[in-house]
Amino acid sequence: MTYKKLSLLFIAVVMIAISGSVFGVAQNTHNSELDKINCLECHTCPTPNAQDMCLKACPSVLQPEMKAAHTLVEAPDTFLIDELTDLYQPVTFNHKLHADMAQMGGDCGTCHHFSPPGHIPPCSDCHGGEKNPSNLRQPSLKGAYHRQCLSCHREWSHETQCILCHLPTEGKPLSVGFDSTDILGISHPVVTVPDKLVYRTPYESGPVVTLHHNEHIDLFGLRCVDCHKQENCSYCHDMDKETKITKTDEEIHAVCNDCHLEERCDKCHDTVEKPAFSHASTGWALNRYHKGAECRACHPTGKKISKLNRRCSACHSGWNSDNFDHAVTGLRLDEIHIELDCEDCHTDLAYNKAPDCASCHDEGTNPKETPPGEYLRR
Amino acid sequence: MSHHEIAVPMKAKFFSTGTKIVFAIMLAGMAAVAYRFIAGLGAATNLDDQYPWGIWIAIDVASGVALAAGGFTTALLVEIFHKDKYHAIIRPALLTAMLGYTFVAIGVTVDLGRYYNIWHVMLPDMWQGNSVLFEVGMCVMIYLTVLYIEFIPVVVERFKGKVNLPSPLSFLNGIIEWFLSIADRTLGRFVSLFVIAGVVLSCMHQSSLGTLMLIAPFKTHVLWNTPISPLLFLLSAIAVGFPMVIFESILASRSFKLKPELGILSSLARYTPALLGVYLGIKIGDITIREAWPAVLESSPQSWSWIVEMVFGVIIPIIILATPRFRKSIGGLFTAATMVILGVALNRINYFVIAYKPVYADYPYFPTFIEILVTVGFISALVLLYRACVMIFPVISVPVGQEPKKEEDGSRITSPF
Amino acid sequence: MSLDRRKFLGITALSSATLLTGSTHAHEIESKTDEVYGVLVDTVVCIGCRKCEWACNQEHGLSDKDLKSYEDKSVFKEHRRPNASAYTVVNEYRDPADSSKAYSMKVQCMHCNEPACVSACIVGALEKNELGSVDYDAWKCIGCRYCIIACPFQVPAYEYENPLTPQIRKCTFCHERVAKGESPACVSICPNEALTFGPRSKLIDLAHSRFKANPGRYHEHVYGENEVGGTSWMYLTAVDTKHTELPVLSAAPLPPLTEIIQHGIFKSFVPPLALYALLGLIMHTIGDKNEEQEVKE
């Protein structure tokens, strides 16, 4: 029937129109987004690629940030900032100290908003001595320097005296009640590392969380940055921080969960302070030989070791009479005994038991009275 | 024109006891003025960057202009509407206005920091047509001139053909005589033009005084901060004109031991409740439309001052003067007139001082002793000058036949002092 | 521009043939506001070093106190205002939600687009310069202090202690430096670039770009963009400006109300002349009647 044909035709036309418009819209979106980006805004060549990014020396106002990984060795330890010396003396800037600190934050990008791969340009490459009237968004060199320093320094010391960083060119140094050589980037104040932190949490069945901070550093060998990631300067340095930083539950747990994966809550949460970690709690009290060992010497992957027997060879499978230095046990064997096989004294390979002298010495010699060598400690 | 009364110079000893006190106050005031010019505004006043205007503007200038409104209201009544039975009050009202405006000009000069530049207002090169103050200044200056011109016939009447200055100035006699005769011949024809001009000028600057603070709406208390403030200023100035005439007339008759013209004054006072009533009605309407009634009840110095201004300055005088028994008694008239005068003065003080809220007000303004002394001194000087003028010139009318006898040497310009 | 306008007004006042209304006058200024210069004061960036005070005092010879005395932050304990011997001062404001957070705020003349002081001045001693500054001419000034009354920011200060030649004193926007293409002394010295000098319209763009680039850091309102018809000096604050010393003002410029009333009253001198004619007519008519009556009597 023509009716049906006509309606089919109509539907087909509509379908084509819709698909065409959808396609067209998609096409347009893509184009308009591409149009928004002008490659030459940031690149000197029209077709930049990963090998040759041909970045401009100065970033575009539209895209002032560019952060690539850099290593500290590329930069000198100390700079003398003296381009603008006028009312004040030059500033001695300890770059190394700040760079070290920045590792706990955003690395070089903490300060260098434009750190492209390769050479990081100094501020003065782009920021001119005079304000550029056609580009009010870009600070002059003076503004760039001061904002760079003060944005952090004012946050933690809440002091903005000029003489904190530089002395007036005229007149004598001022006495305003502090040693200007101290915070000048020449030495850093001693950081007091806490041994133990006890947190009270709202978790009802285990409100007390004990963090043995020293344990994490000494025992587990963690570096500061392993836990203190992406923290801005004032997190540590705010001298009169009154307000508590509010974090979500996820954020609070995230720092622990990096290592303590899939642990039960009571691993950390308890009703009382948890004692420091003792290896005996695992069912394996460490003897004098193992006490001093680093955790990772036995737990290279950080995982538990299970189904272990008491025999040294369970772990130290490679030891034999040729390569074992008996002196580590506190007894340095004499010329005669050192030639023996391990099993000659330690029958049944029971090294945790007293040696069986009777296998050679009929009279039942006590090794303590007539030692098989020299006792190094008693 | 009434032929039963004639204006004559008053006869009395100039220095009565009261006059001596007033004179002493005036001298103290003059000393205070001298101190202001030598030591500066900072030393003499409590004016500062928070409160740039004080009682000198509010009382000496703004209230002075308002209270001199009798000049144009009586001119309007008698010379334009030809209510001739009030003819006797024209000259006292004119003299009040003339002296009042003179002291407004002097008061402004004392308040101005660079008073020697006041002539700049007249330089077309410096005319600033957007400035309300410019309009006020121009109008006051022209009106003051008009008032002096209007007063010339009184001088002519007294001295034409009698100019006889003493020896060192006697060479001026001819010139003055010539001037007086010219004025006598010409003024009669033109004086009515000046009279109308005086009314127009008065309407303009009386209202413009109320526009002054509209440039600072954020610094003016809501009770006075209304765009119809110029209308309210004009209406209150018109309303205070007759009470001022009544007040002076009663005081003058007391002082010169004349019988007060109770009939004329009572009759004149009939206008006042109506004029005040219109003012009150518009004021209440304004507060209502702007929904400012809560501010009336906020119990601040401003709200109390507003209540006092309205109750004692407007409502009670309306009641008194609307009651025939009170209106026909000297006591009732004088009380009501005084209340209206003080009410309007308080309104001007409220508008320029009490209602003014500096953006960063650390303390309220209160005038120094020097400021008060200058203001009181000027009022005293005005009173003395008025007394002197009515004794020299034929200003105050007395019934025909009761005029004091002419002095033997009345033909000379003599100092009353 | 302003000179022409004043002459224009003078002519208007002289001959009633010319017509002037408040609205045309307002438009004349509005069309110019985009070209004027301004300064953006970013109180979030300001560190309160008070170097601007020193530079201003040096530039205008107001004080010879040495640089290091401006390190004294104890002045922030009390709220200061510009006065006859200090055109600009730095104050402190605090975040009402967290009083430990203090910000510094430099205050000076705002150099309004439609200045109330200029409209108020009786002799035209204050004028809005086409570069943006509100200039004062002491030679014209009569010392009436109406400008102080009119200013919504309580800026103009007066030399009350000077008995003979007192002047209005306020920030000049260093108009001589600006005319030479330099920035004002305070802007030049500002170490942290809390002050940005430039064309006013570009400063507004800059302000909004800072809001965008630093979400949460600013109270997103450019104070002075619209207040009292806009000001040449504008402020960025960390908190709502009602918690700072900046007065809460509406967007309507102040002069139109009084100017419309004035120009309404004086419009080509028609209302006064009409009143004059009316009164003359009344005087004449009633006078004639009276005479007739007298004749009858």
Short mmCIF file of N, CA and C in Angstrom, two decimals, chain B residues 92-222:
data_model
loop_
_atom_site.label_atom_id
_atom_site.label_comp_id
_atom_site.label_asym_id
_atom_site.label_seq_id
_atom_site.Cartn_x
_atom_site.Cartn_y
_atom_site.Cartn_z
N PRO B 92 9.45 95.23 59.77
CA PRO B 92 10.21 94.41 60.74
C PRO B 92 10.69 93.10 60.12
N ALA B 93 9.80 92.49 59.31
CA ALA B 93 10.18 91.22 58.71
C ALA B 93 11.31 91.41 57.71
N LEU B 94 11.24 92.50 56.95
CA LEU B 94 12.30 92.80 55.99
C LEU B 94 13.63 93.03 56.69
N LEU B 95 13.58 93.79 57.78
CA LEU B 95 14.81 94.07 58.53
C LEU B 95 15.37 92.77 59.10
N THR B 96 14.49 91.91 59.64
CA THR B 96 14.94 90.63 60.17
C THR B 96 15.65 89.82 59.08
N ALA B 97 15.00 89.77 57.92
CA ALA B 97 15.58 89.00 56.83
C ALA B 97 16.93 89.58 56.42
N MET B 98 16.98 90.91 56.31
CA MET B 98 18.20 91.56 55.87
C MET B 98 19.35 91.28 56.84
N LEU B 99 19.04 91.49 58.11
CA LEU B 99 20.10 91.25 59.11
C LEU B 99 20.39 89.75 59.23
N GLY B 100 19.33 88.96 59.17
CA GLY B 100 19.51 87.50 59.27
C GLY B 100 20.44 87.01 58.17
N TYR B 101 20.18 87.41 56.94
CA TYR B 101 21.01 86.95 55.83
C TYR B 101 22.43 87.53 55.91
N THR B 102 22.51 88.75 56.44
CA THR B 102 23.85 89.32 56.62
C THR B 102 24.67 88.43 57.55
N PHE B 103 24.01 88.00 58.63
CA PHE B 103 24.76 87.15 59.57
C PHE B 103 24.96 85.74 59.03
N VAL B 104 24.07 85.29 58.16
CA VAL B 104 24.32 84.01 57.48
C VAL B 104 25.62 84.12 56.69
N ALA B 105 25.76 85.24 55.97
CA ALA B 105 26.97 85.43 55.17
C ALA B 105 28.20 85.50 56.06
N ILE B 106 28.07 86.23 57.17
CA ILE B 106 29.22 86.32 58.09
C ILE B 106 29.50 84.94 58.70
N GLY B 107 28.42 84.24 59.06
CA GLY B 107 28.58 82.92 59.67
C GLY B 107 29.28 81.96 58.72
N VAL B 108 28.91 82.01 57.46
CA VAL B 108 29.56 81.16 56.45
C VAL B 108 31.05 81.50 56.38
N THR B 109 31.33 82.78 56.40
CA THR B 109 32.72 83.22 56.29
C THR B 109 33.56 82.66 57.44
N VAL B 110 32.98 82.65 58.63
CA VAL B 110 33.71 82.13 59.77
C VAL B 110 33.97 80.63 59.61
N ASP B 111 33.00 79.95 59.01
CA ASP B 111 33.12 78.50 58.87
C ASP B 111 34.05 78.11 57.72
N LEU B 112 34.11 78.95 56.71
CA LEU B 112 34.94 78.61 55.55
C LEU B 112 36.42 78.60 55.92
N GLY B 113 37.13 77.62 55.41
CA GLY B 113 38.56 77.54 55.69
C GLY B 113 39.33 78.57 54.88
N ARG B 114 38.92 78.78 53.65
CA ARG B 114 39.59 79.74 52.78
C ARG B 114 38.57 80.82 52.42
N TYR B 115 38.15 81.54 53.49
CA TYR B 115 37.07 82.52 53.38
C TYR B 115 37.40 83.62 52.37
N TYR B 116 38.70 83.90 52.22
CA TYR B 116 39.10 84.97 51.31
C TYR B 116 38.85 84.58 49.85
N ASN B 117 38.50 83.31 49.62
CA ASN B 117 38.19 82.87 48.26
C ASN B 117 36.68 82.87 47.98
N ILE B 118 35.90 83.39 48.92
CA ILE B 118 34.44 83.26 48.78
C ILE B 118 33.95 83.90 47.49
N TRP B 119 34.68 84.91 47.01
CA TRP B 119 34.28 85.58 45.77
C TRP B 119 34.38 84.66 44.56
N HIS B 120 35.09 83.53 44.72
CA HIS B 120 35.19 82.59 43.60
C HIS B 120 33.82 82.10 43.14
N VAL B 121 32.88 82.07 44.08
CA VAL B 121 31.54 81.59 43.74
C VAL B 121 30.93 82.48 42.65
N MET B 122 31.38 83.75 42.61
CA MET B 122 30.78 84.67 41.64
C MET B 122 31.48 84.63 40.29
N LEU B 123 32.62 83.96 40.21
CA LEU B 123 33.35 83.92 38.94
C LEU B 123 32.71 82.91 38.00
N PRO B 124 32.21 83.35 36.88
CA PRO B 124 31.58 82.39 35.94
C PRO B 124 32.51 81.23 35.60
N ASP B 125 33.81 81.48 35.61
CA ASP B 125 34.76 80.42 35.29
C ASP B 125 34.71 79.28 36.31
N MET B 126 34.29 79.59 37.51
CA MET B 126 34.26 78.56 38.55
C MET B 126 32.84 78.12 38.89
N TRP B 127 31.88 78.62 38.16
CA TRP B 127 30.51 78.19 38.43
C TRP B 127 30.40 76.69 38.29
N GLN B 128 29.70 76.09 39.24
CA GLN B 128 29.59 74.65 39.24
C GLN B 128 28.10 74.33 39.38
N GLY B 129 27.43 74.29 38.27
CA GLY B 129 25.97 74.17 38.26
C GLY B 129 25.43 72.90 38.87
N ASN B 130 26.29 71.89 39.05
CA ASN B 130 25.81 70.65 39.66
C ASN B 130 25.75 70.76 41.17
N SER B 131 26.43 71.74 41.72
CA SER B 131 26.56 71.82 43.17
C SER B 131 25.34 72.49 43.79
N VAL B 132 24.73 71.79 44.74
CA VAL B 132 23.60 72.36 45.46
C VAL B 132 24.06 73.59 46.23
N LEU B 133 25.26 73.46 46.77
CA LEU B 133 25.79 74.56 47.57
C LEU B 133 25.98 75.81 46.71
N PHE B 134 26.35 75.58 45.45
CA PHE B 134 26.53 76.71 44.54
C PHE B 134 25.21 77.47 44.39
N GLU B 135 24.14 76.70 44.21
CA GLU B 135 22.84 77.35 44.05
C GLU B 135 22.46 78.10 45.31
N VAL B 136 22.66 77.46 46.46
CA VAL B 136 22.34 78.12 47.72
C VAL B 136 23.16 79.40 47.84
N GLY B 137 24.45 79.29 47.56
CA GLY B 137 25.34 80.45 47.70
C GLY B 137 24.91 81.59 46.80
N MET B 138 24.65 81.26 45.53
CA MET B 138 24.26 82.29 44.58
C MET B 138 22.96 82.96 45.01
N CYS B 139 21.97 82.12 45.36
CA CYS B 139 20.67 82.66 45.74
C CYS B 139 20.80 83.54 46.97
N VAL B 140 21.57 83.08 47.95
CA VAL B 140 21.71 83.86 49.17
C VAL B 140 22.36 85.20 48.86
N MET B 141 23.37 85.17 48.01
CA MET B 141 24.06 86.42 47.67
C MET B 141 23.12 87.39 46.95
N ILE B 142 22.41 86.86 45.96
CA ILE B 142 21.51 87.74 45.18
C ILE B 142 20.37 88.23 46.08
N TYR B 143 19.86 87.28 46.89
CA TYR B 143 18.73 87.65 47.74
C TYR B 143 19.14 88.71 48.77
N LEU B 144 20.35 88.57 49.27
CA LEU B 144 20.84 89.56 50.23
C LEU B 144 20.89 90.93 49.57
N THR B 145 21.35 90.98 48.33
CA THR B 145 21.37 92.23 47.59
C THR B 145 19.95 92.78 47.41
N VAL B 146 19.04 91.85 47.04
CA VAL B 146 17.65 92.26 46.86
C VAL B 146 17.09 92.85 48.15
N LEU B 147 17.41 92.19 49.27
CA LEU B 147 16.90 92.67 50.55
C LEU B 147 17.41 94.08 50.85
N TYR B 148 18.70 94.31 50.55
CA TYR B 148 19.25 95.64 50.80
C TYR B 148 18.55 96.67 49.90
N ILE B 149 18.28 96.26 48.64
CA ILE B 149 17.58 97.18 47.73
C ILE B 149 16.18 97.47 48.26
N GLU B 150 15.52 96.39 48.75
CA GLU B 150 14.17 96.59 49.28
C GLU B 150 14.16 97.52 50.49
N PHE B 151 15.29 97.56 51.18
CA PHE B 151 15.35 98.37 52.40
C PHE B 151 15.65 99.84 52.08
N ILE B 152 16.13 100.09 50.86
CA ILE B 152 16.53 101.47 50.53
C ILE B 152 15.39 102.48 50.74
N PRO B 153 14.16 102.14 50.34
CA PRO B 153 13.07 103.11 50.58
C PRO B 153 12.96 103.53 52.04
N VAL B 154 13.25 102.60 52.96
CA VAL B 154 13.19 102.95 54.38
C VAL B 154 14.26 103.98 54.69
N VAL B 155 15.43 103.79 54.12
CA VAL B 155 16.53 104.73 54.34
C VAL B 155 16.17 106.08 53.72
N VAL B 156 15.60 106.02 52.53
CA VAL B 156 15.23 107.25 51.84
C VAL B 156 14.22 108.03 52.69
N GLU B 157 13.24 107.28 53.19
CA GLU B 157 12.18 107.91 53.97
C GLU B 157 12.75 108.65 55.19
N ARG B 158 13.81 108.02 55.76
CA ARG B 158 14.36 108.59 56.98
C ARG B 158 15.31 109.75 56.68
N PHE B 159 16.08 109.63 55.62
CA PHE B 159 17.20 110.56 55.48
C PHE B 159 17.17 111.45 54.26
N LYS B 160 16.18 111.29 53.39
CA LYS B 160 16.18 112.13 52.18
C LYS B 160 16.06 113.60 52.59
N GLY B 161 17.01 114.37 52.10
CA GLY B 161 17.01 115.79 52.41
C GLY B 161 17.55 116.10 53.80
N LYS B 162 18.01 115.03 54.52
CA LYS B 162 18.48 115.27 55.90
C LYS B 162 19.90 114.77 56.10
N VAL B 163 20.58 114.38 55.00
CA VAL B 163 21.92 113.83 55.16
C VAL B 163 22.85 114.93 55.65
N ASN B 164 23.44 114.68 56.79
CA ASN B 164 24.29 115.71 57.39
C ASN B 164 25.37 115.02 58.22
N LEU B 165 26.34 114.42 57.47
CA LEU B 165 27.41 113.69 58.16
C LEU B 165 28.33 114.67 58.86
N PRO B 166 28.91 114.23 59.98
CA PRO B 166 29.82 115.13 60.69
C PRO B 166 31.09 115.40 59.88
N SER B 167 31.86 116.35 60.38
CA SER B 167 32.92 117.02 59.63
C SER B 167 33.81 116.17 58.71
N PRO B 168 34.52 115.14 59.21
CA PRO B 168 35.47 114.52 58.26
C PRO B 168 34.78 113.87 57.06
N LEU B 169 33.52 113.49 57.23
CA LEU B 169 32.82 112.80 56.15
C LEU B 169 31.81 113.70 55.44
N SER B 170 31.83 114.98 55.81
CA SER B 170 30.76 115.85 55.32
C SER B 170 30.81 116.01 53.81
N PHE B 171 31.99 115.77 53.21
CA PHE B 171 32.08 115.90 51.75
C PHE B 171 31.19 114.86 51.05
N LEU B 172 30.82 113.78 51.78
CA LEU B 172 29.99 112.74 51.19
C LEU B 172 28.52 113.10 51.16
N ASN B 173 28.18 114.13 51.91
CA ASN B 173 26.76 114.47 52.05
C ASN B 173 26.08 114.62 50.70
N GLY B 174 26.74 115.37 49.83
CA GLY B 174 26.14 115.64 48.52
C GLY B 174 25.90 114.37 47.75
N ILE B 175 26.93 113.49 47.75
CA ILE B 175 26.82 112.25 46.99
C ILE B 175 25.69 111.39 47.52
N ILE B 176 25.63 111.24 48.82
CA ILE B 176 24.60 110.39 49.41
C ILE B 176 23.23 110.97 49.14
N GLU B 177 23.16 112.25 49.28
CA GLU B 177 21.88 112.91 49.03
C GLU B 177 21.43 112.68 47.59
N TRP B 178 22.40 112.79 46.67
CA TRP B 178 22.10 112.58 45.25
C TRP B 178 21.62 111.15 45.02
N PHE B 179 22.34 110.20 45.65
CA PHE B 179 21.99 108.80 45.51
C PHE B 179 20.59 108.52 46.05
N LEU B 180 20.30 109.11 47.21
CA LEU B 180 18.99 108.88 47.83
C LEU B 180 17.87 109.44 46.96
N SER B 181 18.13 110.59 46.37
CA SER B 181 17.06 111.18 45.57
C SER B 181 16.83 110.37 44.30
N ILE B 182 17.95 109.85 43.71
CA ILE B 182 17.83 108.97 42.53
C ILE B 182 17.00 107.76 42.92
N ALA B 183 17.38 107.14 44.06
CA ALA B 183 16.70 105.93 44.52
C ALA B 183 15.23 106.23 44.74
N ASP B 184 14.96 107.36 45.32
CA ASP B 184 13.58 107.72 45.63
C ASP B 184 12.75 107.82 44.37
N ARG B 185 13.38 108.40 43.35
CA ARG B 185 12.63 108.60 42.12
C ARG B 185 12.42 107.28 41.36
N THR B 186 13.45 106.43 41.36
CA THR B 186 13.39 105.24 40.52
C THR B 186 12.80 104.03 41.23
N LEU B 187 13.16 103.86 42.51
CA LEU B 187 12.83 102.60 43.17
C LEU B 187 11.33 102.33 43.22
N GLY B 188 10.58 103.37 43.42
CA GLY B 188 9.14 103.21 43.53
C GLY B 188 8.57 102.39 42.38
N ARG B 189 9.16 102.61 41.22
CA ARG B 189 8.67 101.92 40.04
C ARG B 189 9.14 100.46 39.98
N PHE B 190 10.33 100.22 40.55
CA PHE B 190 10.92 98.88 40.36
C PHE B 190 10.86 97.99 41.58
N VAL B 191 10.51 98.56 42.72
CA VAL B 191 10.65 97.78 43.95
C VAL B 191 9.82 96.50 43.91
N SER B 192 8.69 96.57 43.22
CA SER B 192 7.85 95.37 43.19
C SER B 192 8.55 94.24 42.42
N LEU B 193 9.36 94.59 41.41
CA LEU B 193 10.14 93.56 40.71
C LEU B 193 11.08 92.86 41.67
N PHE B 194 11.71 93.66 42.54
CA PHE B 194 12.63 93.06 43.51
C PHE B 194 11.90 92.22 44.54
N VAL B 195 10.70 92.67 44.89
CA VAL B 195 9.92 91.92 45.88
C VAL B 195 9.62 90.53 45.33
N ILE B 196 9.16 90.47 44.09
CA ILE B 196 8.85 89.15 43.50
C ILE B 196 10.14 88.33 43.37
N ALA B 197 11.20 88.98 42.93
CA ALA B 197 12.47 88.27 42.81
C ALA B 197 12.88 87.68 44.15
N GLY B 198 12.66 88.47 45.22
CA GLY B 198 13.01 87.98 46.56
C GLY B 198 12.25 86.73 46.91
N VAL B 199 10.97 86.69 46.57
CA VAL B 199 10.15 85.50 46.88
C VAL B 199 10.65 84.31 46.08
N VAL B 200 10.92 84.51 44.80
CA VAL B 200 11.38 83.40 43.95
C VAL B 200 12.73 82.89 44.46
N LEU B 201 13.64 83.81 44.72
CA LEU B 201 14.97 83.40 45.21
C LEU B 201 14.85 82.63 46.52
N SER B 202 13.94 83.11 47.39
CA SER B 202 13.77 82.45 48.68
C SER B 202 13.26 81.03 48.50
N CYS B 203 12.24 80.90 47.65
CA CYS B 203 11.70 79.55 47.42
C CYS B 203 12.80 78.63 46.92
N MET B 204 13.67 79.13 46.09
CA MET B 204 14.72 78.28 45.51
C MET B 204 15.74 77.85 46.55
N HIS B 205 16.28 78.82 47.28
CA HIS B 205 17.37 78.40 48.17
C HIS B 205 16.86 77.81 49.48
N GLN B 206 15.65 78.23 49.92
CA GLN B 206 15.12 77.57 51.12
C GLN B 206 14.98 76.07 50.87
N SER B 207 14.48 75.73 49.68
CA SER B 207 14.33 74.30 49.38
C SER B 207 15.68 73.65 49.15
N SER B 208 16.58 74.37 48.48
CA SER B 208 17.87 73.76 48.15
C SER B 208 18.68 73.42 49.39
N LEU B 209 18.47 74.17 50.46
CA LEU B 209 19.16 73.80 51.71
C LEU B 209 18.81 72.36 52.09
N GLY B 210 17.58 71.98 51.77
CA GLY B 210 17.15 70.62 52.08
C GLY B 210 17.67 69.60 51.09
N THR B 211 18.24 70.06 49.99
CA THR B 211 18.83 69.13 49.01
C THR B 211 20.27 68.81 49.38
N LEU B 212 20.86 69.68 50.21
CA LEU B 212 22.31 69.58 50.47
C LEU B 212 22.75 68.18 50.88
N MET B 213 22.02 67.57 51.80
CA MET B 213 22.50 66.29 52.34
C MET B 213 22.10 65.10 51.47
N LEU B 214 21.33 65.35 50.42
CA LEU B 214 20.91 64.23 49.57
C LEU B 214 22.08 63.66 48.77
N ILE B 215 23.19 64.37 48.74
CA ILE B 215 24.38 63.84 48.08
C ILE B 215 25.02 62.76 48.96
N ALA B 216 24.62 62.73 50.23
CA ALA B 216 25.23 61.77 51.15
C ALA B 216 24.17 60.87 51.78
N PRO B 217 23.41 60.14 50.97
CA PRO B 217 22.31 59.35 51.54
C PRO B 217 22.79 58.26 52.49
N PHE B 218 24.01 57.77 52.27
CA PHE B 218 24.51 56.70 53.14
C PHE B 218 25.00 57.23 54.48
N LYS B 219 25.08 58.54 54.59
CA LYS B 219 25.58 59.12 55.83
C LYS B 219 24.48 59.88 56.56
N THR B 220 23.25 59.78 56.09
CA THR B 220 22.15 60.53 56.70
C THR B 220 21.16 59.55 57.33
N HIS B 221 20.75 59.85 58.54
CA HIS B 221 19.81 58.98 59.24
C HIS B 221 18.50 58.91 58.45
N VAL B 222 17.89 57.73 58.48
CA VAL B 222 16.75 57.46 57.61
C VAL B 222 15.59 58.44 57.83
#
